[in-house]
PDB file of N, CA and C in Angstrom:
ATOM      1  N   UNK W   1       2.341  11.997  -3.486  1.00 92.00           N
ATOM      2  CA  UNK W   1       1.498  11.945  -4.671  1.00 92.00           C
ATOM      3  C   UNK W   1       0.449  10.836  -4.484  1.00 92.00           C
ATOM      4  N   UNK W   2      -0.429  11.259  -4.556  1.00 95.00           N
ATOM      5  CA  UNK W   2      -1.820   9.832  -4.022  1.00 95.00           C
ATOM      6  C   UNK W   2      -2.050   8.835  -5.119  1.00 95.00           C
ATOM      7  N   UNK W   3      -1.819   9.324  -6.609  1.00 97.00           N
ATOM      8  CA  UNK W   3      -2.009   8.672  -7.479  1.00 97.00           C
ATOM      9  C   UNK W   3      -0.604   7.689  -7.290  1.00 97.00           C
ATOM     10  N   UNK W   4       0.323   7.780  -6.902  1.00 96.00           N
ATOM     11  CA  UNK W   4       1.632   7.335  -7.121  1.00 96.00           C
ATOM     12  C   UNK W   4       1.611   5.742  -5.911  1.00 96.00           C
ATOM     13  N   UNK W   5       0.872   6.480  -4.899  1.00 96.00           N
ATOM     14  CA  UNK W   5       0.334   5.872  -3.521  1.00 96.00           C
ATOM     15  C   UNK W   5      -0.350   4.828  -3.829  1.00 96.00           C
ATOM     16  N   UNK W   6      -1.446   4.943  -4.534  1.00 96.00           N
ATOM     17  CA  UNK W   6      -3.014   4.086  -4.593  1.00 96.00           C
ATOM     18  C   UNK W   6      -2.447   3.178  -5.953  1.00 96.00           C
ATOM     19  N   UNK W   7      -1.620   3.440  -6.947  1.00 97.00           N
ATOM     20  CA  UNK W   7      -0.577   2.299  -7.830  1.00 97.00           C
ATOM     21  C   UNK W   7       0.322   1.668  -7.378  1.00 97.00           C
ATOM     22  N   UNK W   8       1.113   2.150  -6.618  1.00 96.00           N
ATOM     23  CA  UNK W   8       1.701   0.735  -5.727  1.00 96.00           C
ATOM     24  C   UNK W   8       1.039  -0.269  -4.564  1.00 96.00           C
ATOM     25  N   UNK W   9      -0.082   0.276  -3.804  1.00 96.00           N
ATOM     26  CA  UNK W   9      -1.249  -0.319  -3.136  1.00 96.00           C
ATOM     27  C   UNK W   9      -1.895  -1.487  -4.353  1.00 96.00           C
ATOM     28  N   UNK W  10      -2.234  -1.154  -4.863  1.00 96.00           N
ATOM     29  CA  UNK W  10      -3.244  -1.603  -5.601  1.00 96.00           C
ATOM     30  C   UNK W  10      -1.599  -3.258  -6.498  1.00 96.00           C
ATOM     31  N   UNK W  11      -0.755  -2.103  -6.117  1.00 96.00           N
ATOM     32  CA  UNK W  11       0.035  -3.606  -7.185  1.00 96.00           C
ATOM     33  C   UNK W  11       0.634  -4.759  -5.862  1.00 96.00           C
ATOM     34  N   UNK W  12       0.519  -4.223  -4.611  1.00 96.00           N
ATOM     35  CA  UNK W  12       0.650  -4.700  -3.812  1.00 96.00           C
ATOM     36  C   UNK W  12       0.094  -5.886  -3.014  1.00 96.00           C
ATOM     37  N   UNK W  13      -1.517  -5.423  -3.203  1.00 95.00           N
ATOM     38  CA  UNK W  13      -2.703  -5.212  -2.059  1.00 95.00           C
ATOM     39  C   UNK W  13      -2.592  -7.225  -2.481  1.00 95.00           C
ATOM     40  N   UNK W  14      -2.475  -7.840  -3.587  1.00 95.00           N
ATOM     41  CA  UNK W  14      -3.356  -9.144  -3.953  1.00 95.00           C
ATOM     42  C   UNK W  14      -2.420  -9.946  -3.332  1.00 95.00           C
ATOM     43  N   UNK W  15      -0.791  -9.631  -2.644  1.00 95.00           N
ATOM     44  CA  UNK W  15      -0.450 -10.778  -1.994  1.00 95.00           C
ATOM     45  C   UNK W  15       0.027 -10.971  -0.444  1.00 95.00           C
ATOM     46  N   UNK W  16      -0.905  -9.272   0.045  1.00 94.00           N
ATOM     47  CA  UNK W  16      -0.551  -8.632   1.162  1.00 94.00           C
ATOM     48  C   UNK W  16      -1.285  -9.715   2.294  1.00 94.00           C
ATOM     49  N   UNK W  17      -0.802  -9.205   3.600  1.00 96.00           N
ATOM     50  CA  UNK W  17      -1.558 -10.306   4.227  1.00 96.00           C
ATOM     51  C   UNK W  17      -2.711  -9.105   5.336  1.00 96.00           C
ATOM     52  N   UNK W  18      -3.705  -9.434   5.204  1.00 94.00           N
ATOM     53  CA  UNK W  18      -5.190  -8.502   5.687  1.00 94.00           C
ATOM     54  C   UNK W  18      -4.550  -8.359   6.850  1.00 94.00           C
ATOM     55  N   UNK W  19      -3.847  -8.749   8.372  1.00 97.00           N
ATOM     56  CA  UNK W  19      -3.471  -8.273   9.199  1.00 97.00           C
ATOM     57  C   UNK W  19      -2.410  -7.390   9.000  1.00 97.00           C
ATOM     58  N   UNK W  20      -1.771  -6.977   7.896  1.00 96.00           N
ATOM     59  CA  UNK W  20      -0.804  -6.052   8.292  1.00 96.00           C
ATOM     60  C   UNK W  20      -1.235  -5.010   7.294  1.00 96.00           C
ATOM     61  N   UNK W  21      -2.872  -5.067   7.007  1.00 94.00           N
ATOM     62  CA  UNK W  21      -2.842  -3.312   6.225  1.00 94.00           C
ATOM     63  C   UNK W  21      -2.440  -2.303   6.461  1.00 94.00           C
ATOM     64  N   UNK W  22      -2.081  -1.834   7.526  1.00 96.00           N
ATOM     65  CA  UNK W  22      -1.735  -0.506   8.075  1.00 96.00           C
ATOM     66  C   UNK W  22      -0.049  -0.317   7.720  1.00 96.00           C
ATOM     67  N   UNK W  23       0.116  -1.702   7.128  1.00 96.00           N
ATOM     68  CA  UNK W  23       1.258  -1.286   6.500  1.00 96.00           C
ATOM     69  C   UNK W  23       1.183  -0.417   4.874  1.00 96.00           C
ATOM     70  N   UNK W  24      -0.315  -0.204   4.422  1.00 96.00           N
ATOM     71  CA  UNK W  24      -0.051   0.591   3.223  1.00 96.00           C
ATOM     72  C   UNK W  24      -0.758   1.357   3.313  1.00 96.00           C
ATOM     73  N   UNK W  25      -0.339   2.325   4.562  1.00 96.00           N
ATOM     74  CA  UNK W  25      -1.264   3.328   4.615  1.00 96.00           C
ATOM     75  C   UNK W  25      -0.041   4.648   3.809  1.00 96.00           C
ATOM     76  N   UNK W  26      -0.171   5.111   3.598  1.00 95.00           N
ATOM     77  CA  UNK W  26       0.233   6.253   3.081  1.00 95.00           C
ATOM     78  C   UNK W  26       1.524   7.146   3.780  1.00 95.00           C
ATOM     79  N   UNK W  27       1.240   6.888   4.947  1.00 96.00           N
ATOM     80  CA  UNK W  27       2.532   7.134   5.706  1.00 96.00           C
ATOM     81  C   UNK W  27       3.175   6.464   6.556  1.00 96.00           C
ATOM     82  N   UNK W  28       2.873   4.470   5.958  1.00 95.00           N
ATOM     83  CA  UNK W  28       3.853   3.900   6.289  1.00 95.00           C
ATOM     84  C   UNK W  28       4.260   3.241   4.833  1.00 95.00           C
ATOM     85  N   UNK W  29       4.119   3.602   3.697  1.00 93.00           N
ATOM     86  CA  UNK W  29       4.838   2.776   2.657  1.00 93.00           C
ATOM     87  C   UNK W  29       5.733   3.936   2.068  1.00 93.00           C
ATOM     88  N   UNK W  30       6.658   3.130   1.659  1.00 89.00           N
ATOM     89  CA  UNK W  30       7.952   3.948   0.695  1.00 89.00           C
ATOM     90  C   UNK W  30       7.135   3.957  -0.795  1.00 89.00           C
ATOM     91  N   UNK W  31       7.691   4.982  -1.419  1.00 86.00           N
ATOM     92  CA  UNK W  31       6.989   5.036  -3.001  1.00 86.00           C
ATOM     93  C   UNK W  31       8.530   4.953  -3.661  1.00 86.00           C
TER      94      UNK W  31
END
């Protein structure tokens, strides 16, 4: 579900660290 995807990203994203984005790509995060 992308909407389901881009709400946990987004609640994620502000304490993520910029080298490991590819950790919220879509088919590496758990929902």
């Amino acid at each position: 579900n992308p909407f389901e995807w881009l709400k946990k990203v987004l609640e994620i994203i502000p304490d993520h660290k910029a080298n490991r984005l590819h950790e919220l790509l879509p088919q590496n995060l758990e929902l």
